[in-house]
PDB file of C-alpha atoms in Angstrom:
ATOM      1  CA  MET A   1      68.261-105.127 -52.751  1.00 55.00           C
ATOM      2  CA  SER A   2      69.334-102.634 -50.794  1.00 61.00           C
ATOM      3  CA  ASP A   3      71.166 -98.935 -51.257  1.00 71.00           C
ATOM      4  CA  ARG A   4      73.843 -97.569 -50.020  1.00 72.00           C
ATOM      5  CA  ASP A   5      72.345 -96.216 -47.373  1.00 82.00           C
ATOM      6  CA  ASP A   6      70.227 -98.348 -46.497  1.00 90.00           C
ATOM      7  CA  PRO A   7      71.248 -99.266 -42.787  1.00 93.00           C
ATOM      8  CA  PRO A   8      72.612-103.199 -42.481  1.00 93.00           C
ATOM      9  CA  ARG A   9      70.723-105.846 -41.653  1.00 93.00           C
ATOM     10  CA  VAL A  10      70.204-108.167 -38.643  1.00 91.00           C
ATOM     11  CA  ASP A  11      73.002-110.256 -39.663  1.00 88.00           C
ATOM     12  CA  ALA A  12      73.414-112.051 -36.802  1.00 87.00           C
ATOM     13  CA  GLY A  13      71.903-114.028 -33.113  1.00 85.00           C
ATOM     14  CA  PRO A  14      69.065-116.020 -33.110  1.00 86.00           C
ATOM     15  CA  LEU A  15      66.867-113.319 -34.893  1.00 89.00           C
ATOM     16  CA  ALA A  16      68.770-113.708 -37.780  1.00 92.00           C
ATOM     17  CA  GLY A  17      68.062-117.507 -37.891  1.00 89.00           C
ATOM     18  CA  LEU A  18      64.520-117.150 -37.457  1.00 89.00           C
ATOM     19  CA  LEU A  19      64.608-114.003 -40.637  1.00 92.00           C
ATOM     20  CA  ARG A  20      66.450-116.585 -42.949  1.00 91.00           C
ATOM     21  CA  SER A  21      63.807-119.338 -41.993  1.00 89.00           C
ATOM     22  CA  ALA A  22      61.061-117.347 -42.140  1.00 90.00           C
ATOM     23  CA  ARG A  23      61.914-116.348 -45.932  1.00 91.00           C
ATOM     24  CA  ALA A  24      61.036-119.748 -46.237  1.00 89.00           C
ATOM     25  CA  ASP A  25      57.826-120.008 -45.347  1.00 89.00           C
ATOM     26  CA  GLY A  26      54.771-120.226 -48.010  1.00 89.00           C
ATOM     27  CA  PRO A  27      51.391-121.569 -48.720  1.00 91.00           C
ATOM     28  CA  ARG A  28      51.858-125.130 -47.970  1.00 90.00           C
ATOM     29  CA  GLU A  29      50.362-127.399 -51.147  1.00 91.00           C
ATOM     30  CA  HIS A  30      46.951-128.059 -50.266  1.00 91.00           C
ATOM     31  CA  GLU A  31      46.658-124.891 -49.313  1.00 91.00           C
ATOM     32  CA  ARG A  32      48.363-123.161 -51.707  1.00 93.00           C
ATOM     33  CA  ALA A  33      45.773-124.984 -53.905  1.00 94.00           C
ATOM     34  CA  ALA A  34      42.676-123.737 -52.079  1.00 93.00           C
ATOM     35  CA  LEU A  35      43.703-120.042 -53.080  1.00 93.00           C
ATOM     36  CA  ASP A  36      44.842-120.964 -56.545  1.00 94.00           C
ATOM     37  CA  ALA A  37      41.233-121.678 -56.868  1.00 94.00           C
ATOM     38  CA  ALA A  38      39.741-119.509 -54.905  1.00 94.00           C
ATOM     39  CA  VAL A  39      41.327-116.607 -56.402  1.00 94.00           C
ATOM     40  CA  ARG A  40      40.431-117.904 -60.258  1.00 93.00           C
ATOM     41  CA  ALA A  41      37.116-117.980 -59.174  1.00 93.00           C
ATOM     42  CA  ALA A  42      36.608-114.499 -57.218  1.00 92.00           C
ATOM     43  CA  VAL A  43      37.769-112.282 -60.637  1.00 90.00           C
ATOM     44  CA  ALA A  44      36.227-114.712 -62.733  1.00 87.00           C
ATOM     45  CA  VAL A  45      32.882-113.466 -60.634  1.00 66.00           C
ATOM     46  CA  PRO A  46      31.212-110.504 -62.274  1.00 62.00           C
ATOM     47  CA  ALA A  47      30.806-106.692 -61.556  1.00 53.00           C
ATOM     48  CA  ARG A  48      28.082-105.406 -59.524  1.00 55.00           C
ATOM     49  CA  PRO A  49      25.246-103.625 -61.823  1.00 53.00           C
ATOM     50  CA  GLY A  50      25.807-100.237 -62.238  1.00 49.00           C
ATOM     51  CA  THR A  51      24.815 -97.786 -59.797  1.00 46.00           C
ATOM     52  CA  PRO A  52      21.152 -95.686 -60.111  1.00 48.00           C
ATOM     53  CA  TRP A  53      23.429 -92.647 -60.876  1.00 47.00           C
ATOM     54  CA  ARG A  54      25.056 -94.060 -63.878  1.00 48.00           C
ATOM     55  CA  LEU A  55      21.669 -94.184 -65.736  1.00 45.00           C
ATOM     56  CA  GLY A  56      22.109 -90.471 -66.592  1.00 45.00           C
ATOM     57  CA  ALA A  57      24.826 -90.505 -68.693  1.00 49.00           C
ATOM     58  CA  VAL A  58      23.334 -93.170 -70.871  1.00 48.00           C
ATOM     59  CA  GLY A  59      19.908 -90.847 -71.197  1.00 50.00           C
ATOM     60  CA  VAL A  60      16.267 -91.683 -71.797  1.00 52.00           C
ATOM     61  CA  ALA A  61      17.477 -95.009 -73.662  1.00 57.00           C
ATOM     62  CA  GLY A  62      19.768 -96.498 -71.152  1.00 54.00           C
ATOM     63  CA  VAL A  63      16.922 -96.029 -67.897  1.00 54.00           C
ATOM     64  CA  VAL A  64      14.339 -97.844 -70.448  1.00 58.00           C
ATOM     65  CA  ALA A  65      16.575-100.490 -70.892  1.00 60.00           C
ATOM     66  CA  ALA A  66      18.176-100.525 -67.346  1.00 59.00           C
ATOM     67  CA  VAL A  67      14.164-100.663 -65.949  1.00 63.00           C
ATOM     68  CA  GLY A  68      13.295-103.381 -68.072  1.00 65.00           C
ATOM     69  CA  TRP A  69      16.652-105.285 -67.293  1.00 65.00           C
ATOM     70  CA  MET A  70      16.138-104.386 -63.556  1.00 63.00           C
ATOM     71  CA  SER A  71      12.460-106.282 -64.077  1.00 63.00           C
ATOM     72  CA  THR A  72      13.854-109.390 -65.410  1.00 63.00           C
ATOM     73  CA  ARG A  73      16.748-109.710 -62.876  1.00 61.00           C
ATOM     74  CA  PRO A  74      16.806-112.901 -60.826  1.00 62.00           C
ATOM     75  CA  ALA A  75      15.867-112.244 -57.143  1.00 63.00           C
ATOM     76  CA  GLY A  76      18.689-113.151 -54.955  1.00 65.00           C
ATOM     77  CA  PRO A  77      22.224-112.327 -53.251  1.00 65.00           C
ATOM     78  CA  PRO A  78      25.330-110.759 -56.368  1.00 63.00           C
ATOM     79  CA  PRO A  79      27.373-113.402 -56.438  1.00 64.00           C
ATOM     80  CA  VAL A  80      29.737-113.902 -54.200  1.00 66.00           C
ATOM     81  CA  ALA A  81      33.257-115.139 -54.530  1.00 67.00           C
ATOM     82  CA  PRO A  82      34.213-118.596 -52.163  1.00 70.00           C
ATOM     83  CA  THR A  83      36.646-117.368 -49.197  1.00 75.00           C
ATOM     84  CA  PRO A  84      39.800-119.991 -49.540  1.00 76.00           C
ATOM     85  CA  SER A  85      39.650-120.159 -45.553  1.00 74.00           C
ATOM     86  CA  ALA A  86      35.506-121.799 -46.403  1.00 73.00           C
ATOM     87  CA  ALA A  87      37.072-124.419 -48.943  1.00 69.00           C
ATOM     88  CA  LEU A  88      39.809-125.372 -46.212  1.00 70.00           C
ATOM     89  CA  ALA A  89      37.128-125.841 -43.621  1.00 70.00           C
ATOM     90  CA  PRO A  90      36.155-128.830 -42.040  1.00 69.00           C
ATOM     91  CA  PRO A  91      32.789-129.997 -43.754  1.00 67.00           C
ATOM     92  CA  PRO A  92      29.740-129.119 -41.069  1.00 66.00           C
ATOM     93  CA  ALA A  93      28.879-132.453 -39.010  1.00 64.00           C
ATOM     94  CA  ALA A  94      25.243-132.783 -39.502  1.00 60.00           C
ATOM     95  CA  SER A  95      22.900-132.386 -36.644  1.00 59.00           C
ATOM     96  CA  PRO A  96      21.806-135.934 -35.084  1.00 52.00           C
ATOM     97  CA  SER A  97      17.886-134.697 -36.183  1.00 55.00           C
ATOM     98  CA  ALA A  98      19.329-134.106 -39.567  1.00 57.00           C
ATOM     99  CA  ALA A  99      19.923-138.308 -39.676  1.00 52.00           C
ATOM    100  CA  PRO A 100      17.836-140.645 -41.003  1.00 55.00           C
ATOM    101  CA  PRO A 101      16.196-142.609 -38.498  1.00 54.00           C
ATOM    102  CA  ALA A 102      18.039-145.482 -37.873  1.00 52.00           C
ATOM    103  CA  ALA A 103      16.685-148.868 -39.230  1.00 50.00           C
ATOM    104  CA  ARG A 104      15.170-151.106 -36.888  1.00 50.00           C
ATOM    105  CA  ALA A 105      18.137-153.293 -35.452  1.00 52.00           C
ATOM    106  CA  TYR A 106      14.990-156.132 -34.217  1.00 56.00           C
ATOM    107  CA  ALA A 107      11.681-157.045 -34.346  1.00 58.00           C
ATOM    108  CA  SER A 108      10.456-156.496 -30.885  1.00 61.00           C
ATOM    109  CA  PRO A 109       8.379-159.406 -29.591  1.00 60.00           C
ATOM    110  CA  ALA A 110       5.234-157.972 -29.339  1.00 63.00           C
ATOM    111  CA  SER A 111       5.460-156.582 -33.239  1.00 62.00           C
ATOM    112  CA  ARG A 112       6.549-160.822 -34.191  1.00 62.00           C
ATOM    113  CA  CYS A 113       2.957-161.828 -32.883  1.00 61.00           C
ATOM    114  CA  ARG A 114       1.244-159.164 -34.543  1.00 66.00           C
ATOM    115  CA  ASP A 115       2.844-159.844 -37.626  1.00 66.00           C
ATOM    116  CA  ALA A 116       1.742-163.617 -36.779  1.00 64.00           C
ATOM    117  CA  ARG A 117      -1.878-163.298 -36.295  1.00 65.00           C
ATOM    118  CA  ARG A 118      -1.829-160.589 -39.450  1.00 67.00           C
ATOM    119  CA  SER A 119      -0.501-163.547 -41.650  1.00 64.00           C
ATOM    120  CA  THR A 120      -2.217-166.494 -40.234  1.00 63.00           C
ATOM    121  CA  PRO A 121      -5.761-166.746 -41.412  1.00 62.00           C
ATOM    122  CA  GLY A 122      -8.446-166.812 -38.753  1.00 59.00           C
ATOM    123  CA  PRO A 123     -11.389-169.470 -38.046  1.00 58.00           C
ATOM    124  CA  ARG A 124     -14.497-167.833 -39.631  1.00 60.00           C
ATOM    125  CA  ARG A 125     -11.553-167.206 -42.903  1.00 58.00           C
ATOM    126  CA  ARG A 126     -10.663-170.739 -42.589  1.00 57.00           C
ATOM    127  CA  ALA A 127     -14.523-171.893 -42.575  1.00 58.00           C
ATOM    128  CA  ALA A 128     -14.712-169.806 -45.502  1.00 55.00           C
TER     129      ALA A 128
ATOM    130  CA  MET B   1      52.336 -89.316 -48.999  1.00 38.00           C
ATOM    131  CA  ILE B   2      53.453 -91.334 -51.825  1.00 40.00           C
ATOM    132  CA  VAL B   3      57.860 -91.267 -52.263  1.00 39.00           C
ATOM    133  CA  SER B   4      57.810 -91.371 -56.360  1.00 42.00           C
ATOM    134  CA  ALA B   5      60.805 -93.443 -57.282  1.00 41.00           C
ATOM    135  CA  ALA B   6      60.907 -91.141 -60.884  1.00 42.00           C
ATOM    136  CA  GLU B   7      63.671 -88.313 -60.692  1.00 43.00           C
ATOM    137  CA  PRO B   8      62.646 -85.082 -60.251  1.00 45.00           C
ATOM    138  CA  GLY B   9      62.705 -83.109 -64.308  1.00 45.00           C
ATOM    139  CA  ARG B  10      62.966 -86.666 -65.639  1.00 45.00           C
ATOM    140  CA  GLU B  11      60.178 -87.487 -68.161  1.00 47.00           C
ATOM    141  CA  PRO B  12      57.961 -90.267 -66.971  1.00 48.00           C
ATOM    142  CA  GLU B  13      58.618 -93.595 -68.891  1.00 51.00           C
ATOM    143  CA  ALA B  14      56.408 -95.552 -70.962  1.00 57.00           C
ATOM    144  CA  ARG B  15      54.201 -98.396 -68.737  1.00 59.00           C
ATOM    145  CA  PRO B  16      56.423-101.251 -68.228  1.00 62.00           C
ATOM    146  CA  ALA B  17      55.209-104.746 -69.123  1.00 71.00           C
ATOM    147  CA  VAL B  18      54.314-106.106 -65.860  1.00 76.00           C
ATOM    148  CA  GLY B  19      52.483-109.235 -67.157  1.00 85.00           C
ATOM    149  CA  THR B  20      49.146-110.848 -67.226  1.00 90.00           C
ATOM    150  CA  PHE B  21      47.604-111.202 -64.139  1.00 94.00           C
ATOM    151  CA  ASP B  22      48.170-115.133 -63.630  1.00 94.00           C
ATOM    152  CA  GLU B  23      51.407-114.298 -64.277  1.00 94.00           C
ATOM    153  CA  VAL B  24      51.631-111.652 -61.015  1.00 95.00           C
ATOM    154  CA  TYR B  25      49.613-113.765 -59.470  1.00 96.00           C
ATOM    155  CA  ARG B  26      52.285-116.850 -59.527  1.00 94.00           C
ATOM    156  CA  ALA B  27      55.001-114.525 -59.013  1.00 95.00           C
ATOM    157  CA  HIS B  28      54.139-112.682 -55.541  1.00 96.00           C
ATOM    158  CA  VAL B  29      51.614-115.684 -53.993  1.00 95.00           C
ATOM    159  CA  SER B  30      54.815-116.174 -51.551  1.00 94.00           C
ATOM    160  CA  VAL B  31      55.672-113.092 -51.318  1.00 95.00           C
ATOM    161  CA  VAL B  32      52.369-112.013 -50.703  1.00 96.00           C
ATOM    162  CA  TRP B  33      51.664-114.909 -48.257  1.00 95.00           C
ATOM    163  CA  ARG B  34      54.847-114.157 -46.118  1.00 95.00           C
ATOM    164  CA  ALA B  35      54.610-110.181 -46.498  1.00 96.00           C
ATOM    165  CA  LEU B  36      50.772-111.019 -44.529  1.00 96.00           C
ATOM    166  CA  SER B  37      51.981-113.333 -41.960  1.00 94.00           C
ATOM    167  CA  GLY B  38      54.312-111.207 -40.996  1.00 94.00           C
ATOM    168  CA  LEU B  39      52.404-107.990 -40.358  1.00 95.00           C
ATOM    169  CA  GLY B  40      50.294-110.484 -38.519  1.00 92.00           C
ATOM    170  CA  VAL B  41      47.441-111.949 -39.651  1.00 93.00           C
ATOM    171  CA  ARG B  42      47.106-115.442 -38.734  1.00 87.00           C
ATOM    172  CA  GLY B  43      45.327-118.831 -39.005  1.00 82.00           C
ATOM    173  CA  HIS B  44      42.556-118.915 -41.840  1.00 84.00           C
ATOM    174  CA  ASP B  45      41.838-114.719 -41.959  1.00 90.00           C
ATOM    175  CA  LEU B  46      45.674-115.427 -43.682  1.00 92.00           C
ATOM    176  CA  HIS B  47      43.941-117.304 -46.806  1.00 92.00           C
ATOM    177  CA  ASP B  48      41.280-115.080 -47.125  1.00 93.00           C
ATOM    178  CA  ALA B  49      43.609-112.314 -46.568  1.00 95.00           C
ATOM    179  CA  CYS B  50      45.805-113.399 -49.155  1.00 96.00           C
ATOM    180  CA  GLN B  51      42.731-113.988 -51.779  1.00 95.00           C
ATOM    181  CA  GLU B  52      41.586-110.501 -50.737  1.00 95.00           C
ATOM    182  CA  VAL B  53      44.903-108.752 -51.741  1.00 96.00           C
ATOM    183  CA  PHE B  54      44.733-110.668 -55.375  1.00 96.00           C
ATOM    184  CA  ILE B  55      41.608-108.975 -55.873  1.00 96.00           C
ATOM    185  CA  VAL B  56      42.794-105.467 -55.220  1.00 96.00           C
ATOM    186  CA  VAL B  57      45.433-106.317 -57.567  1.00 96.00           C
ATOM    187  CA  HIS B  58      43.472-108.052 -60.454  1.00 96.00           C
ATOM    188  CA  ARG B  59      40.970-104.797 -59.772  1.00 95.00           C
ATOM    189  CA  ARG B  60      44.021-102.332 -60.132  1.00 94.00           C
ATOM    190  CA  LEU B  61      46.286-103.740 -62.121  1.00 93.00           C
ATOM    191  CA  PRO B  62      45.417-101.881 -65.756  1.00 91.00           C
ATOM    192  CA  GLU B  63      45.946 -98.895 -63.473  1.00 90.00           C
ATOM    193  CA  PHE B  64      49.420 -99.952 -62.793  1.00 91.00           C
ATOM    194  CA  ASP B  65      51.254 -96.583 -63.736  1.00 87.00           C
ATOM    195  CA  GLY B  66      54.983 -98.317 -63.605  1.00 87.00           C
ATOM    196  CA  ARG B  67      56.075 -95.876 -60.740  1.00 88.00           C
ATOM    197  CA  HIS B  68      56.950 -97.993 -58.386  1.00 89.00           C
ATOM    198  CA  LYS B  69      58.107-101.585 -58.755  1.00 92.00           C
ATOM    199  CA  VAL B  70      54.833-104.256 -59.005  1.00 94.00           C
ATOM    200  CA  SER B  71      56.310-105.901 -55.994  1.00 95.00           C
ATOM    201  CA  THR B  72      56.796-102.582 -54.046  1.00 96.00           C
ATOM    202  CA  TRP B  73      53.132-101.608 -55.417  1.00 96.00           C
ATOM    203  CA  ILE B  74      51.367-105.406 -53.958  1.00 97.00           C
ATOM    204  CA  HIS B  75      53.411-104.860 -50.712  1.00 97.00           C
ATOM    205  CA  ALA B  76      51.942-101.258 -50.430  1.00 96.00           C
ATOM    206  CA  ILE B  77      48.480-103.353 -50.952  1.00 97.00           C
ATOM    207  CA  CYS B  78      49.287-105.948 -48.276  1.00 97.00           C
ATOM    208  CA  VAL B  79      49.860-103.134 -45.430  1.00 97.00           C
ATOM    209  CA  ARG B  80      46.273-101.819 -46.397  1.00 96.00           C
ATOM    210  CA  VAL B  81      44.948-105.355 -46.297  1.00 96.00           C
ATOM    211  CA  ALA B  82      46.886-106.671 -43.388  1.00 95.00           C
ATOM    212  CA  LEU B  83      45.892-103.347 -41.252  1.00 94.00           C
ATOM    213  CA  ALA B  84      42.100-103.808 -42.157  1.00 93.00           C
ATOM    214  CA  TRP B  85      42.417-107.925 -40.970  1.00 90.00           C
ATOM    215  CA  ARG B  86      43.862-107.414 -37.901  1.00 86.00           C
ATOM    216  CA  ARG B  87      41.714-104.783 -36.504  1.00 87.00           C
ATOM    217  CA  ARG B  88      38.717-106.710 -38.327  1.00 84.00           C
ATOM    218  CA  ALA B  89      40.154-109.746 -35.714  1.00 78.00           C
ATOM    219  CA  ALA B  90      41.070-107.973 -32.957  1.00 75.00           C
ATOM    220  CA  SER B  91      37.158-106.581 -33.211  1.00 71.00           C
ATOM    221  CA  ARG B  92      36.087-109.908 -33.454  1.00 70.00           C
ATOM    222  CA  ARG B  93      37.437-112.063 -31.225  1.00 59.00           C
ATOM    223  CA  GLU B  94      40.374-112.589 -28.417  1.00 54.00           C
ATOM    224  CA  VAL B  95      42.530-115.440 -28.301  1.00 53.00           C
ATOM    225  CA  LEU B  96      43.368-115.696 -24.042  1.00 47.00           C
ATOM    226  CA  VAL B  97      45.807-118.595 -23.153  1.00 47.00           C
ATOM    227  CA  ASP B  98      46.839-119.319 -19.883  1.00 45.00           C
ATOM    228  CA  GLU B  99      50.537-117.800 -20.343  1.00 46.00           C
ATOM    229  CA  ALA B 100      51.192-114.284 -22.431  1.00 47.00           C
ATOM    230  CA  PRO B 101      54.029-115.519 -25.264  1.00 47.00           C
ATOM    231  CA  ASP B 102      57.570-115.350 -24.104  1.00 47.00           C
ATOM    232  CA  PRO B 103      59.827-114.685 -27.099  1.00 46.00           C
ATOM    233  CA  ALA B 104      62.927-115.442 -25.558  1.00 43.00           C
ATOM    234  CA  THR B 105      61.628-119.540 -24.884  1.00 41.00           C
ATOM    235  CA  THR B 106      61.275-119.620 -29.017  1.00 43.00           C
ATOM    236  CA  VAL B 107      64.431-117.562 -30.044  1.00 45.00           C
ATOM    237  CA  THR B 108      66.758-120.390 -29.407  1.00 46.00           C
ATOM    238  CA  PRO B 109      69.280-121.639 -31.742  1.00 46.00           C
ATOM    239  CA  GLU B 110      68.908-124.782 -30.761  1.00 43.00           C
ATOM    240  CA  HIS B 111      65.353-125.806 -31.988  1.00 45.00           C
ATOM    241  CA  ALA B 112      65.293-126.850 -35.471  1.00 44.00           C
ATOM    242  CA  LEU B 113      62.568-125.133 -36.857  1.00 62.00           C
ATOM    243  CA  ASP B 114      60.610-124.987 -39.968  1.00 83.00           C
ATOM    244  CA  ALA B 115      59.761-122.126 -42.148  1.00 85.00           C
ATOM    245  CA  ARG B 116      56.487-122.109 -40.304  1.00 87.00           C
ATOM    246  CA  GLN B 117      57.403-122.008 -36.955  1.00 87.00           C
ATOM    247  CA  SER B 118      60.212-119.730 -37.665  1.00 87.00           C
ATOM    248  CA  MET B 119      57.655-117.427 -38.592  1.00 89.00           C
ATOM    249  CA  GLU B 120      55.357-118.367 -36.110  1.00 88.00           C
ATOM    250  CA  ALA B 121      57.437-117.410 -33.224  1.00 88.00           C
ATOM    251  CA  LEU B 122      59.132-114.016 -35.460  1.00 90.00           C
ATOM    252  CA  ARG B 123      55.344-113.131 -35.573  1.00 90.00           C
ATOM    253  CA  ARG B 124      55.061-113.266 -31.158  1.00 90.00           C
ATOM    254  CA  ILE B 125      58.699-111.124 -31.194  1.00 91.00           C
ATOM    255  CA  LEU B 126      57.061-108.595 -34.038  1.00 94.00           C
ATOM    256  CA  ASP B 127      54.012-108.640 -31.499  1.00 92.00           C
ATOM    257  CA  VAL B 128      56.047-105.813 -29.784  1.00 92.00           C
ATOM    258  CA  LEU B 129      56.099-103.337 -32.012  1.00 94.00           C
ATOM    259  CA  ASP B 130      53.614-100.975 -33.188  1.00 94.00           C
ATOM    260  CA  ASP B 131      51.302-101.346 -36.912  1.00 94.00           C
ATOM    261  CA  ASP B 132      54.134 -98.597 -38.396  1.00 95.00           C
ATOM    262  CA  LYS B 133      57.513-100.267 -36.977  1.00 96.00           C
ATOM    263  CA  ARG B 134      55.689-103.351 -37.772  1.00 96.00           C
ATOM    264  CA  ALA B 135      55.336-102.721 -41.617  1.00 97.00           C
ATOM    265  CA  VAL B 136      58.725-101.425 -42.273  1.00 97.00           C
ATOM    266  CA  PHE B 137      60.586-104.067 -40.026  1.00 97.00           C
ATOM    267  CA  VAL B 138      59.307-106.925 -41.993  1.00 96.00           C
ATOM    268  CA  LEU B 139      58.950-105.477 -45.417  1.00 97.00           C
ATOM    269  CA  TYR B 140      63.265-104.866 -44.866  1.00 97.00           C
ATOM    270  CA  GLU B 141      64.067-107.393 -42.772  1.00 96.00           C
ATOM    271  CA  LEU B 142      61.575-110.181 -43.990  1.00 95.00           C
ATOM    272  CA  GLN B 143      60.672-108.961 -47.513  1.00 95.00           C
ATOM    273  CA  GLU B 144      64.306-107.869 -47.683  1.00 95.00           C
ATOM    274  CA  MET B 145      63.062-104.747 -49.808  1.00 96.00           C
ATOM    275  CA  SER B 146      65.497-101.602 -49.612  1.00 96.00           C
ATOM    276  CA  MET B 147      64.780 -98.363 -47.777  1.00 96.00           C
ATOM    277  CA  ARG B 148      63.113 -96.654 -50.620  1.00 96.00           C
ATOM    278  CA  GLU B 149      60.815 -99.651 -51.665  1.00 96.00           C
ATOM    279  CA  VAL B 150      59.594 -99.984 -48.197  1.00 97.00           C
ATOM    280  CA  ALA B 151      59.135 -95.812 -47.892  1.00 96.00           C
ATOM    281  CA  GLU B 152      57.354 -96.134 -51.031  1.00 95.00           C
ATOM    282  CA  ALA B 153      54.963 -99.054 -49.291  1.00 96.00           C
ATOM    283  CA  VAL B 154      54.186 -97.405 -46.539  1.00 96.00           C
ATOM    284  CA  GLU B 155      53.930 -94.001 -47.825  1.00 94.00           C
ATOM    285  CA  CYS B 156      56.063 -92.454 -45.793  1.00 96.00           C
ATOM    286  CA  PRO B 157      58.704 -90.390 -46.074  1.00 97.00           C
ATOM    287  CA  LEU B 158      62.751 -91.907 -46.215  1.00 96.00           C
ATOM    288  CA  GLN B 159      63.397 -90.612 -43.297  1.00 95.00           C
ATOM    289  CA  THR B 160      60.456 -91.359 -41.219  1.00 97.00           C
ATOM    290  CA  ALA B 161      60.843 -95.109 -42.479  1.00 97.00           C
ATOM    291  CA  TYR B 162      64.605 -95.098 -40.998  1.00 96.00           C
ATOM    292  CA  SER B 163      63.587 -93.677 -38.113  1.00 96.00           C
ATOM    293  CA  ARG B 164      61.033 -96.198 -37.801  1.00 97.00           C
ATOM    294  CA  TYR B 165      62.860 -98.799 -38.537  1.00 97.00           C
ATOM    295  CA  HIS B 166      65.838 -98.111 -35.608  1.00 96.00           C
ATOM    296  CA  ALA B 167      63.023 -97.898 -33.547  1.00 97.00           C
ATOM    297  CA  ALA B 168      61.657-101.236 -34.288  1.00 96.00           C
ATOM    298  CA  ARG B 169      64.954-102.698 -33.706  1.00 95.00           C
ATOM    299  CA  ARG B 170      65.477-100.691 -30.085  1.00 94.00           C
ATOM    300  CA  ARG B 171      62.379-102.325 -29.507  1.00 93.00           C
ATOM    301  CA  ILE B 172      62.252-105.605 -30.713  1.00 92.00           C
ATOM    302  CA  ASP B 173      66.684-105.905 -29.301  1.00 89.00           C
ATOM    303  CA  GLU B 174      64.797-104.912 -26.096  1.00 88.00           C
ATOM    304  CA  ALA B 175      61.868-107.748 -26.104  1.00 85.00           C
ATOM    305  CA  VAL B 176      64.348-110.895 -26.907  1.00 82.00           C
ATOM    306  CA  ALA B 177      66.967-109.487 -24.024  1.00 80.00           C
ATOM    307  CA  ALA B 178      64.082-109.159 -21.325  1.00 72.00           C
ATOM    308  CA  PRO B 179      61.235-110.780 -22.821  1.00 60.00           C
ATOM    309  CA  HIS B 180      59.113-110.915 -19.237  1.00 58.00           C
ATOM    310  CA  THR B 181      58.825-107.159 -19.147  1.00 53.00           C
ATOM    311  CA  GLY B 182      58.528-106.921 -22.739  1.00 46.00           C
ATOM    312  CA  ALA B 183      54.538-107.729 -23.388  1.00 46.00           C
ATOM    313  CA  ALA B 184      53.847-103.893 -23.918  1.00 45.00           C
ATOM    314  CA  ARG B 185      54.359-101.303 -26.467  1.00 44.00           C
TER     315      ARG B 185
END
């Protein structure tokens, strides 16, 4: 919308073409989905509890109630809304040290011999 | 200074129905995205800045007094949020590239550019502007607001908005005509 006195907009040349095309820009489908979810989550997060200066307005009863509430308040940071960029970011790669130890691909000849000796009764056990 | 759209001596009108937050969000999400992008917020910052704009909208919607259009009010929030994000991004990192971006190479009509590519090319051109001129140019040319609405959104007198726009046009014309000498503001 333009007023009568507004200067003429760029309407010719390559810059006008860029502006026309850029006006169609917007979040792509997956970006829009991530943004929708993040905004919904952000506006649903409850506000942080009131600051102490507000307690004066509610009198002694308010102070008692607030102290009681704060003593039962679970420790930890205040709720934080997830950001859309975090939702779009790829999952962090697992570090090699965090990976479970790989299964042994084969039993070494020495261990095969050891296992065979353990399972074969010795001469004393055979005699008994 | 906020330039009010209300005429002197006229009674303020009753608060117009602006709809629920969901309605405002759905109607303006693409507009906000494009405004922030044109104002220089990039990459993943764009998603987070967009979320920040709507958190502000959600918090302040009950106080919206209807003196301006909702879109003008949201654009004013966009301008402030974009400025804060650009300052944060500038202090956080500098992206080094082999060559300075060359506006002229991206503004050839032969290129069949999609909207995202066009926006990127446009942003490179707009980078020659300072924040004040950029905001006026983006809201007027990209967002197609009237100059009165632009003045309200950037909170300056109407004549200042006009002069910022003309200065921005001159600077952009110079940069596009002589890209190799137009890197400085």
